[in-house]
Amino acid sequence: MRLTVEETGRAARFFADGIKRMASRPVRIMEVCGTHTVAIFRAGIRQLLPPEVELVSGPGCPVCVTPNEYIDTAIACSRCPDTVIATFGDMLRVPGSQSSLMAEKAQGADIRIVYSPLDSLRIARENPGKKVVFLAVGFETTAPTAAATVLQAEQQGLENFFVLSAHKLAPPALKAILAAPDSRIDGFLLPGHTAAISGLAPYRFVAEEHRVPAVVTGFEALDILQAIYLLLKQIAAGQPVLVNQYRRVVKSAGNPAAMRVLNQVYRPVDTVWRGFGVIAGSGLRLTAAYERYDAAAALPLVKAVSREPAGCRCGEVLRGLIVPAGCPHFGQSCTPEHPVGACMVSVEGACAAWYKYGQGRWHYE
Amino acid sequence: MCLAVPAKIIDRTEFMATVDSDGVTRQVSLMLLPDAAVGDYVLIHAGFAIQSIDEEEAKRTLELFKEIERYAADS
Ligand code: SF4
């Protein structure tokens, strides 16, 4: 059962009209998740919104919030003898302080793109003489898959498999945004697939403590439009609550089995986010029982001194303070072909989405 | 990176399942969704089934959108 194109169009118009009717003052809504950013552009949702409703991107692109220091460490891993790097493709082009994984690969480093962390176990089995390092990046959606892979490695007795964890938890970043005096966010579109794992509880503080409306939402155009509609309803009524628009996937308790695996293998630690600095309890590190899989401890690393790219304003983009077009590099010295910063690299990055879908030409320019 | 796609479980052996997503079949791990059964719709991410899709809720969402559509057509 699916809606026809006409049905979809009419339902979309209903939400868009409702949004227009309720938008009596300027509101800023943050789409936290990079997948939402892309879906919003692809469906042309921005053009449906009245000028009062501004959408800003948030810190929900895992590649974008990974600081240069991590890329530099990954590059140092790739330079260790007899080492294979297994990574999701997005990471390859992110510029580190002096190089990128792509440049290292061109110079002969053994770097392989995987679609699942399980692929890196296969590489480890097939190459017993080599050390295989999986670059473990991603939020609550992805971290349990890496954790399950570590458990598999243990079960299979693999001794040449390691992870370099840059996993992050989404709610602490929202806390950081809400605590900043300059953020001015009137409502949040919350990431459906992290909540599918963690459940709703970790997101309740947004409405309960900060009195900011929040809607957990899916990734279809109508899901997102309905979520914006529900946010404006809350804003108009002045009654902030956490609403779950994505009930077909997000259960209140999340996925307890995935959370168990996650908590068995990882523990929360303070960690650095690009653009934010250290956020308390927002990173994931291997627990003592699995520390032997930590690449940073197992490999002899010689790392460059890390610095962020000059003039890049990813930090402000990720905190929702500026839109990508507000960066002087945007579309000039920084394009998806020649990215200066991480937000222009990942397909989920706000700068890359702005560039690809119209270079920010649309009505709010 | 965080992309997750819906698929239907068509076969399972212990903790591995064969899923069908828009006519493409592949193998995924059920380690994170151990109770999933053949016939279930699940969300696939990075080689794992990460959550089941509640068909009743999915239908309810569609029904709501249809209802809205009727309302929009009438007004
Ligand atoms: S346009 Fe490029 S340099 Fe500017 S913030 Fe985005 S990624 Fe960084």
JSON list of N, CA, C and O in Angstrom, two decimals, chain A residues 55-79:
[
{"chain": "A", "resi": 55, "resn": "LEU", "atom": "N", "xyz": [15.10, 26.47, 8.18]},
{"chain": "A", "resi": 55, "resn": "LEU", "atom": "CA", "xyz": [15.66, 25.17, 8.57]},
{"chain": "A", "resi": 55, "resn": "LEU", "atom": "C", "xyz": [17.17, 25.30, 8.65]},
{"chain": "A", "resi": 55, "resn": "LEU", "atom": "O", "xyz": [17.80, 25.78, 7.70]},
{"chain": "A", "resi": 56, "resn": "VAL", "atom": "N", "xyz": [17.74, 24.89, 9.76]},
{"chain": "A", "resi": 56, "resn": "VAL", "atom": "CA", "xyz": [19.20, 24.88, 9.84]},
{"chain": "A", "resi": 56, "resn": "VAL", "atom": "C", "xyz": [19.68, 23.46, 10.10]},
{"chain": "A", "resi": 56, "resn": "VAL", "atom": "O", "xyz": [19.00, 22.68, 10.77]},
{"chain": "A", "resi": 57, "resn": "SER", "atom": "N", "xyz": [20.84, 23.14, 9.56]},
{"chain": "A", "resi": 57, "resn": "SER", "atom": "CA", "xyz": [21.39, 21.80, 9.75]},
{"chain": "A", "resi": 57, "resn": "SER", "atom": "C", "xyz": [22.09, 21.74, 11.10]},
{"chain": "A", "resi": 57, "resn": "SER", "atom": "O", "xyz": [22.52, 22.75, 11.63]},
{"chain": "A", "resi": 58, "resn": "GLY", "atom": "N", "xyz": [22.19, 20.53, 11.62]},
{"chain": "A", "resi": 58, "resn": "GLY", "atom": "CA", "xyz": [22.81, 20.35, 12.92]},
{"chain": "A", "resi": 58, "resn": "GLY", "atom": "C", "xyz": [24.02, 19.43, 12.86]},
{"chain": "A", "resi": 58, "resn": "GLY", "atom": "O", "xyz": [24.58, 19.21, 11.79]},
{"chain": "A", "resi": 59, "resn": "PRO", "atom": "N", "xyz": [24.37, 18.87, 14.01]},
{"chain": "A", "resi": 59, "resn": "PRO", "atom": "CA", "xyz": [25.61, 18.10, 14.10]},
{"chain": "A", "resi": 59, "resn": "PRO", "atom": "C", "xyz": [25.45, 16.62, 13.77]},
{"chain": "A", "resi": 59, "resn": "PRO", "atom": "O", "xyz": [26.24, 15.80, 14.21]},
{"chain": "A", "resi": 60, "resn": "GLY", "atom": "N", "xyz": [24.43, 16.26, 12.97]},
{"chain": "A", "resi": 60, "resn": "GLY", "atom": "CA", "xyz": [24.13, 14.85, 12.79]},
{"chain": "A", "resi": 60, "resn": "GLY", "atom": "C", "xyz": [24.74, 14.18, 11.57]},
{"chain": "A", "resi": 60, "resn": "GLY", "atom": "O", "xyz": [24.22, 13.20, 11.08]},
{"chain": "A", "resi": 61, "resn": "CYS", "atom": "N", "xyz": [25.84, 14.72, 11.07]},
{"chain": "A", "resi": 61, "resn": "CYS", "atom": "CA", "xyz": [26.58, 14.01, 10.03]},
{"chain": "A", "resi": 61, "resn": "CYS", "atom": "C", "xyz": [27.86, 13.52, 10.68]},
{"chain": "A", "resi": 61, "resn": "CYS", "atom": "O", "xyz": [28.73, 14.32, 11.03]},
{"chain": "A", "resi": 62, "resn": "PRO", "atom": "N", "xyz": [27.97, 12.20, 10.89]},
{"chain": "A", "resi": 62, "resn": "PRO", "atom": "CA", "xyz": [29.09, 11.70, 11.70]},
{"chain": "A", "resi": 62, "resn": "PRO", "atom": "C", "xyz": [30.46, 12.01, 11.11]},
{"chain": "A", "resi": 62, "resn": "PRO", "atom": "O", "xyz": [31.42, 12.24, 11.84]},
{"chain": "A", "resi": 63, "resn": "VAL", "atom": "N", "xyz": [30.53, 12.02, 9.78]},
{"chain": "A", "resi": 63, "resn": "VAL", "atom": "CA", "xyz": [31.83, 12.32, 9.15]},
{"chain": "A", "resi": 63, "resn": "VAL", "atom": "C", "xyz": [32.21, 13.78, 9.44]},
{"chain": "A", "resi": 63, "resn": "VAL", "atom": "O", "xyz": [33.36, 14.10, 9.72]},
{"chain": "A", "resi": 64, "resn": "CYS", "atom": "N", "xyz": [31.18, 14.65, 9.38]},
{"chain": "A", "resi": 64, "resn": "CYS", "atom": "CA", "xyz": [31.44, 16.09, 9.56]},
{"chain": "A", "resi": 64, "resn": "CYS", "atom": "C", "xyz": [31.92, 16.43, 10.96]},
{"chain": "A", "resi": 64, "resn": "CYS", "atom": "O", "xyz": [32.72, 17.33, 11.13]},
{"chain": "A", "resi": 65, "resn": "VAL", "atom": "N", "xyz": [31.39, 15.76, 11.97]},
{"chain": "A", "resi": 65, "resn": "VAL", "atom": "CA", "xyz": [31.75, 16.13, 13.34]},
{"chain": "A", "resi": 65, "resn": "VAL", "atom": "C", "xyz": [33.02, 15.43, 13.83]},
{"chain": "A", "resi": 65, "resn": "VAL", "atom": "O", "xyz": [33.49, 15.69, 14.93]},
{"chain": "A", "resi": 66, "resn": "THR", "atom": "N", "xyz": [33.55, 14.54, 12.99]},
{"chain": "A", "resi": 66, "resn": "THR", "atom": "CA", "xyz": [34.79, 13.86, 13.36]},
{"chain": "A", "resi": 66, "resn": "THR", "atom": "C", "xyz": [35.96, 14.83, 13.17]},
{"chain": "A", "resi": 66, "resn": "THR", "atom": "O", "xyz": [36.17, 15.32, 12.07]},
{"chain": "A", "resi": 67, "resn": "PRO", "atom": "N", "xyz": [36.68, 15.14, 14.23]},
{"chain": "A", "resi": 67, "resn": "PRO", "atom": "CA", "xyz": [37.73, 16.17, 14.10]},
{"chain": "A", "resi": 67, "resn": "PRO", "atom": "C", "xyz": [38.95, 15.67, 13.33]},
{"chain": "A", "resi": 67, "resn": "PRO", "atom": "O", "xyz": [39.17, 14.47, 13.19]},
{"chain": "A", "resi": 68, "resn": "ASN", "atom": "N", "xyz": [39.74, 16.63, 12.86]},
{"chain": "A", "resi": 68, "resn": "ASN", "atom": "CA", "xyz": [40.94, 16.28, 12.10]},
{"chain": "A", "resi": 68, "resn": "ASN", "atom": "C", "xyz": [41.86, 15.34, 12.84]},
{"chain": "A", "resi": 68, "resn": "ASN", "atom": "O", "xyz": [42.52, 14.51, 12.24]},
{"chain": "A", "resi": 69, "resn": "GLU", "atom": "N", "xyz": [41.91, 15.47, 14.14]},
{"chain": "A", "resi": 69, "resn": "GLU", "atom": "CA", "xyz": [42.79, 14.62, 14.93]},
{"chain": "A", "resi": 69, "resn": "GLU", "atom": "C", "xyz": [42.51, 13.13, 14.66]},
{"chain": "A", "resi": 69, "resn": "GLU", "atom": "O", "xyz": [43.43, 12.33, 14.55]},
{"chain": "A", "resi": 70, "resn": "TYR", "atom": "N", "xyz": [41.25, 12.78, 14.51]},
{"chain": "A", "resi": 70, "resn": "TYR", "atom": "CA", "xyz": [40.90, 11.39, 14.24]},
{"chain": "A", "resi": 70, "resn": "TYR", "atom": "C", "xyz": [41.38, 10.99, 12.85]},
{"chain": "A", "resi": 70, "resn": "TYR", "atom": "O", "xyz": [41.95, 9.90, 12.67]},
{"chain": "A", "resi": 71, "resn": "ILE", "atom": "N", "xyz": [41.15, 11.86, 11.86]},
{"chain": "A", "resi": 71, "resn": "ILE", "atom": "CA", "xyz": [41.59, 11.55, 10.49]},
{"chain": "A", "resi": 71, "resn": "ILE", "atom": "C", "xyz": [43.11, 11.36, 10.50]},
{"chain": "A", "resi": 71, "resn": "ILE", "atom": "O", "xyz": [43.64, 10.44, 9.87]},
{"chain": "A", "resi": 72, "resn": "ASP", "atom": "N", "xyz": [43.81, 12.24, 11.22]},
{"chain": "A", "resi": 72, "resn": "ASP", "atom": "CA", "xyz": [45.27, 12.13, 11.29]},
{"chain": "A", "resi": 72, "resn": "ASP", "atom": "C", "xyz": [45.70, 10.81, 11.93]},
{"chain": "A", "resi": 72, "resn": "ASP", "atom": "O", "xyz": [46.67, 10.19, 11.50]},
{"chain": "A", "resi": 73, "resn": "THR", "atom": "N", "xyz": [44.95, 10.38, 12.95]},
{"chain": "A", "resi": 73, "resn": "THR", "atom": "CA", "xyz": [45.29, 9.09, 13.59]},
{"chain": "A", "resi": 73, "resn": "THR", "atom": "C", "xyz": [45.02, 7.94, 12.61]},
{"chain": "A", "resi": 73, "resn": "THR", "atom": "O", "xyz": [45.81, 6.99, 12.52]},
{"chain": "A", "resi": 74, "resn": "ALA", "atom": "N", "xyz": [43.92, 8.04, 11.87]},
{"chain": "A", "resi": 74, "resn": "ALA", "atom": "CA", "xyz": [43.61, 6.99, 10.88]},
{"chain": "A", "resi": 74, "resn": "ALA", "atom": "C", "xyz": [44.70, 6.93, 9.81]},
{"chain": "A", "resi": 74, "resn": "ALA", "atom": "O", "xyz": [45.12, 5.84, 9.38]},
{"chain": "A", "resi": 75, "resn": "ILE", "atom": "N", "xyz": [45.19, 8.11, 9.40]},
{"chain": "A", "resi": 75, "resn": "ILE", "atom": "CA", "xyz": [46.26, 8.15, 8.41]},
{"chain": "A", "resi": 75, "resn": "ILE", "atom": "C", "xyz": [47.53, 7.52, 8.99]},
{"chain": "A", "resi": 75, "resn": "ILE", "atom": "O", "xyz": [48.21, 6.73, 8.32]},
{"chain": "A", "resi": 76, "resn": "ALA", "atom": "N", "xyz": [47.81, 7.83, 10.26]},
{"chain": "A", "resi": 76, "resn": "ALA", "atom": "CA", "xyz": [48.97, 7.23, 10.92]},
{"chain": "A", "resi": 76, "resn": "ALA", "atom": "C", "xyz": [48.83, 5.71, 10.95]},
{"chain": "A", "resi": 76, "resn": "ALA", "atom": "O", "xyz": [49.80, 4.97, 10.73]},
{"chain": "A", "resi": 77, "resn": "CYS", "atom": "N", "xyz": [47.62, 5.20, 11.20]},
{"chain": "A", "resi": 77, "resn": "CYS", "atom": "CA", "xyz": [47.38, 3.75, 11.17]},
{"chain": "A", "resi": 77, "resn": "CYS", "atom": "C", "xyz": [47.71, 3.19, 9.79]},
{"chain": "A", "resi": 77, "resn": "CYS", "atom": "O", "xyz": [48.33, 2.13, 9.65]},
{"chain": "A", "resi": 78, "resn": "SER", "atom": "N", "xyz": [47.26, 3.92, 8.75]},
{"chain": "A", "resi": 78, "resn": "SER", "atom": "CA", "xyz": [47.44, 3.41, 7.39]},
{"chain": "A", "resi": 78, "resn": "SER", "atom": "C", "xyz": [48.91, 3.35, 7.00]},
{"chain": "A", "resi": 78, "resn": "SER", "atom": "O", "xyz": [49.29, 2.65, 6.06]},
{"chain": "A", "resi": 79, "resn": "ARG", "atom": "N", "xyz": [49.74, 4.11, 7.72]},
{"chain": "A", "resi": 79, "resn": "ARG", "atom": "CA", "xyz": [51.18, 4.11, 7.40]},
{"chain": "A", "resi": 79, "resn": "ARG", "atom": "C", "xyz": [51.95, 3.04, 8.18]},
{"chain": "A", "resi": 79, "resn": "ARG", "atom": "O", "xyz": [53.14, 2.87, 7.97]}
]
